[in-house]
Coordinates of C-alpha atoms in Angstrom, one line a residue:
D405 CA 143.4 150.7 -2.5
P406 CA 147.0 149.1 -2.6
R407 CA 148.0 151.4 -5.5
L408 CA 147.8 154.5 -3.3
G409 CA 150.3 155.5 -0.6
A410 CA 149.8 156.2 3.1
S411 CA 149.3 159.9 2.4
S412 CA 146.4 159.4 0.0
L413 CA 143.8 159.9 2.7
Q414 CA 141.8 156.7 1.8
Q415 CA 140.2 156.4 5.2
F416 CA 140.1 158.7 8.2
D417 CA 140.0 157.6 11.8
G418 CA 136.4 157.3 12.9
E419 CA 135.1 157.4 9.4
D420 CA 132.1 155.1 8.6
I421 CA 132.9 153.6 5.2
G422 CA 129.7 151.4 5.1
V423 CA 127.3 154.3 5.7
L424 CA 125.9 154.3 2.2
D425 CA 125.2 150.6 2.3
R426 CA 123.8 150.8 5.8
K427 CA 121.5 153.7 4.8
K428 CA 120.4 151.7 1.8
R429 CA 119.5 148.8 4.1
Q430 CA 117.7 151.2 6.4
V431 CA 115.7 152.6 3.5
N432 CA 114.8 149.1 2.4
Q433 CA 113.9 148.1 6.0
I434 CA 111.7 151.2 6.4
R435 CA 110.0 150.6 3.1
L436 CA 109.3 147.0 4.1
W437 CA 107.9 148.1 7.5
T438 CA 105.9 150.8 5.8
Q439 CA 104.5 148.2 3.4
Q440 CA 103.8 145.9 6.2
Q441 CA 102.0 148.6 8.2
V442 CA 99.9 149.5 5.1
K443 CA 99.0 145.9 4.6
E444 CA 98.1 145.5 8.3
K445 CA 96.0 148.7 8.1
D446 CA 94.2 147.5 5.0
E447 CA 93.5 144.2 6.8
R448 CA 92.2 146.0 9.8
K449 CA 89.9 148.1 7.6
L450 CA 88.7 144.9 5.9
Q451 CA 88.0 143.3 9.2
E452 CA 86.2 146.4 10.5
R453 CA 84.1 146.5 7.4
E454 CA 83.3 142.8 7.7
A455 CA 82.4 143.3 11.4
D456 CA 80.2 146.3 10.5
R457 CA 78.5 144.2 7.8
E458 CA 77.9 141.3 10.2
F459 CA 76.5 143.8 12.8
L460 CA 74.3 145.3 10.2
E461 CA 73.0 141.9 9.1
Q462 CA 72.3 141.0 12.7
Q463 CA 70.5 144.3 13.2
Q464 CA 68.4 143.7 10.1
D465 CA 67.7 140.2 11.1
A466 CA 66.6 141.3 14.6
T467 CA 64.4 144.0 13.0
R468 CA 62.9 141.5 10.7
R469 CA 62.1 139.1 13.5
A470 CA 60.6 142.0 15.5
H471 CA 58.5 142.9 12.5
E472 CA 57.4 139.3 12.1
A473 CA 56.5 139.0 15.8
Q474 CA 54.6 142.3 15.6
R475 CA 52.7 141.1 12.5
F476 CA 51.9 137.8 14.3
V477 CA 50.6 139.7 17.3
D478 CA 48.6 142.0 15.0
A479 CA 47.2 139.0 13.2
Q480 CA 46.3 137.3 16.4
R481 CA 44.7 140.4 17.7
T482 CA 42.7 140.9 14.5
H483 CA 41.7 137.3 14.6
L484 CA 40.4 137.6 18.1
A485 CA 38.6 140.8 17.3
V486 CA 36.9 139.2 14.3
E487 CA 35.9 136.2 16.4
A488 CA 34.6 138.4 19.1
A489 CA 32.7 140.5 16.6
N490 CA 31.2 137.4 15.0
F491 CA 30.2 136.0 18.4
N492 CA 28.6 139.3 19.4
R493 CA 26.8 139.5 16.1
A494 CA 25.5 136.0 16.4
L495 CA 24.5 136.6 20.0
A496 CA 22.7 139.8 19.0
D497 CA 20.9 138.0 16.2
Q498 CA 19.9 135.3 18.6
N499 CA 18.7 137.9 21.1
R500 CA 16.7 139.6 18.4
V501 CA 15.1 136.4 17.3
R502 CA 14.3 135.4 20.8
A503 CA 12.9 138.9 21.6
L504 CA 10.8 138.7 18.4
R505 CA 9.6 135.2 19.3
D506 CA 8.8 136.3 22.8
K507 CA 7.0 139.3 21.6
C508 CA 4.9 137.3 19.2
R509 CA 4.2 134.7 21.9
E510 CA 3.3 137.5 24.3
Q511 CA 1.0 139.1 21.7
R512 CA -0.7 135.7 21.1
A513 CA -1.0 135.1 24.8
N514 CA -2.5 138.6 25.2
M515 CA -4.9 138.0 22.4
L516 CA -5.9 134.6 24.0
E517 CA -6.2 136.2 27.4
I518 CA -8.4 138.9 26.0
Q519 CA -10.5 136.4 24.1
S520 CA -10.7 134.2 27.2
A521 CA -11.8 137.2 29.2
L522 CA -14.5 137.9 26.6
D523 CA -15.7 134.3 26.2
S524 CA -15.5 132.8 29.7
D525 CA -15.6 133.5 33.5
L526 CA -12.0 134.6 33.7
L527 CA -12.3 136.5 37.0
T528 CA -13.8 133.6 39.0
E529 CA -11.9 132.2 42.0
S530 CA -13.6 128.8 41.9
R531 CA -11.0 126.1 41.6
H532 CA -13.2 123.7 39.7
V533 CA -13.3 126.3 36.9
T534 CA -9.5 126.5 36.6
L535 CA -8.9 122.8 36.5
N536 CA -9.0 120.6 33.5
A537 CA -12.2 118.6 33.3
T538 CA -10.3 115.3 32.4
D539 CA -7.2 115.8 34.5
T540 CA -7.5 117.7 37.8
S541 CA -3.7 118.1 38.0
R542 CA -3.7 120.3 34.9
F543 CA -5.0 123.9 34.6
R544 CA -7.4 125.1 32.0
P545 CA -5.4 127.5 29.7
D546 CA -8.3 129.9 29.7
H547 CA -8.6 129.9 33.5
M548 CA -5.0 129.9 34.7
K549 CA -4.6 131.3 38.2
G550 CA -1.0 130.6 38.9
L551 CA 1.9 128.1 38.4
L552 CA 2.4 124.9 40.2
H553 CA 5.4 124.3 42.3
H554 CA 7.3 122.2 39.7
Q555 CA 6.5 124.8 37.1
R556 CA 8.0 127.5 39.2
Q557 CA 11.0 125.3 39.9
D558 CA 11.5 124.7 36.2
I559 CA 11.7 128.5 35.7
L560 CA 14.2 128.9 38.5
D561 CA 16.3 126.0 37.1
E562 CA 16.4 127.7 33.7
Q563 CA 17.4 131.0 35.3
A564 CA 20.2 129.2 37.3
Q565 CA 21.4 127.5 34.1
Q566 CA 21.6 130.9 32.3
R567 CA 23.6 132.4 35.2
E568 CA 26.0 129.4 35.1
E569 CA 26.5 129.9 31.3
A570 CA 27.2 133.6 31.8
I571 CA 29.8 132.7 34.5
Q572 CA 31.5 130.2 32.3
K573 CA 31.6 132.7 29.4
R574 CA 33.3 135.3 31.6
A575 CA 35.8 132.6 32.8
M576 CA 36.7 131.7 29.2
Q577 CA 37.2 135.3 28.3
A578 CA 39.4 135.8 31.4
A579 CA 41.5 132.7 30.4
E580 CA 41.9 134.0 26.8
D581 CA 43.1 137.4 28.2
R582 CA 45.6 135.7 30.5
A583 CA 46.9 133.6 27.6
W584 CA 47.2 136.6 25.4
A585 CA 49.2 138.5 28.1
I586 CA 51.5 135.5 28.6
Q587 CA 52.2 135.3 24.9
Q588 CA 53.0 139.0 24.7
N589 CA 55.3 138.8 27.8
Q590 CA 57.2 135.8 26.2
Q591 CA 57.7 137.7 23.0
L592 CA 59.0 140.8 24.8
R593 CA 61.3 138.6 26.9
T594 CA 62.7 136.9 23.8
Q595 CA 63.3 140.2 22.0
T596 CA 65.1 141.6 25.1
L597 CA 67.4 138.5 25.3
L598 CA 68.3 138.8 21.7
E599 CA 69.1 142.5 22.1
R600 CA 71.3 141.8 25.1
Q601 CA 73.2 139.1 23.3
R602 CA 73.8 141.4 20.3
D603 CA 75.1 144.1 22.7
R604 CA 77.5 141.6 24.4
Q605 CA 78.9 140.5 21.0
Q606 CA 79.3 144.1 19.9
R607 CA 81.2 145.0 23.1
A608 CA 83.4 141.9 22.8
R609 CA 84.4 142.9 19.2
H610 CA 85.2 146.4 20.2
A611 CA 87.3 145.2 23.1
A612 CA 89.3 142.9 20.8
L613 CA 89.8 145.6 18.3
T614 CA 91.0 148.1 21.0
K615 CA 93.4 145.5 22.3
E616 CA 94.8 144.8 18.9
R617 CA 95.3 148.5 18.2
A618 CA 97.1 148.9 21.5
E619 CA 99.5 146.0 20.7
Q620 CA 100.2 147.4 17.3
A621 CA 101.0 150.8 18.8
H622 CA 103.3 149.2 21.3
E623 CA 105.1 147.3 18.5
A624 CA 105.6 150.5 16.5
A625 CA 107.0 152.3 19.6
V626 CA 109.4 149.4 20.2
R627 CA 110.6 149.4 16.6
H628 CA 111.1 153.2 16.7
A629 CA 113.1 152.9 19.9
T630 CA 115.2 150.1 18.4
L631 CA 116.1 152.3 15.3
N632 CA 117.1 155.2 17.5
T633 CA 119.4 152.9 19.5
L634 CA 121.0 151.2 16.6
Y635 CA 121.7 154.1 14.2
T636 CA 123.3 156.8 16.3
N637 CA 126.6 157.2 14.3
D638 CA 125.4 159.1 11.3
I639 CA 127.9 161.7 9.8
S640 CA 127.1 165.1 11.2
N641 CA 128.0 168.6 9.9
E642 CA 130.9 168.8 12.4
F643 CA 132.7 166.0 10.5
H644 CA 132.5 167.8 7.2
S645 CA 133.6 171.1 8.7
R646 CA 137.0 169.6 9.6
F647 CA 138.1 169.2 6.0
G648 CA 140.7 171.7 4.8
T649 CA 141.4 173.2 8.2
S650 CA 145.2 172.7 7.6
L651 CA 145.1 175.2 4.7
R652 CA 143.5 178.0 6.6

C-alpha cells in the first residue's frame, strides 16, 4: 500500500502473502480430486455390478442348458424304456400265442395218436403199414415211425435261424447301449468345456479388476506424495509466536 510508510509492517521477511489464495486453490483441487475419486468409485461399482449380472446370466444360461440336456437324456431314456417294454410285451404276447397254439396242436396230436392207437395197428414195425398207399415216399399220419432226413434237416435249419435271430437281437441291443454311452459322454464333455470357459472368463475379469485397482492406488499415492512435496511452507505456530516479542 503506497499510502503507508516503511514502518507500517505491511509485509515481513519470509511471509507468504498468497497463502489464502493458495489454500483456496488447494481446497478446490482436493474437492475436484475427491469428486473424481467418487465418480471413479461409482463407475467401478457399476462395472462390478454389470460383471456380476453378466456372470449370473451366464450361470443361469449354463444351468438352463444343463437342465435341458438332462431333460433330453431323461426323455431318451424314457423313450427307450417304453420301446423296450412294448417290445417285451409284444414278444410275451407272441410267446403266449405260440405256446397256446403249440399246446392245442399237441393236444390234437395226442388225441389223434390215442385215436390211431385205438383204431389201427399203431405198434407194428412193418414198413408197408407206415407208408402211404398211393405214395411210398410219404408216411401214413396214423403210423408215423420217425422223420425223414430232409424233415429233420428242416427242423435243424429252423433252430439255426432262431439262434441267428437271437444273436442279431443281442448285437442290436449292444449297439444301442454303445450309442447311448457315446451320447452321454459327449454331453458331459460339452458341459465340462462350457464350465472351463466360464471359469477362464471369470478369472480374466478378476485379474483385470485387480490390476485396475492397483493402478488407481498407485496414482493416489503419487498424488499424495506430490502434495506433500509442493506445499511445505505453511505458516506454523512458531511464526505467530514471534509477534510482540519487542514489547516483552
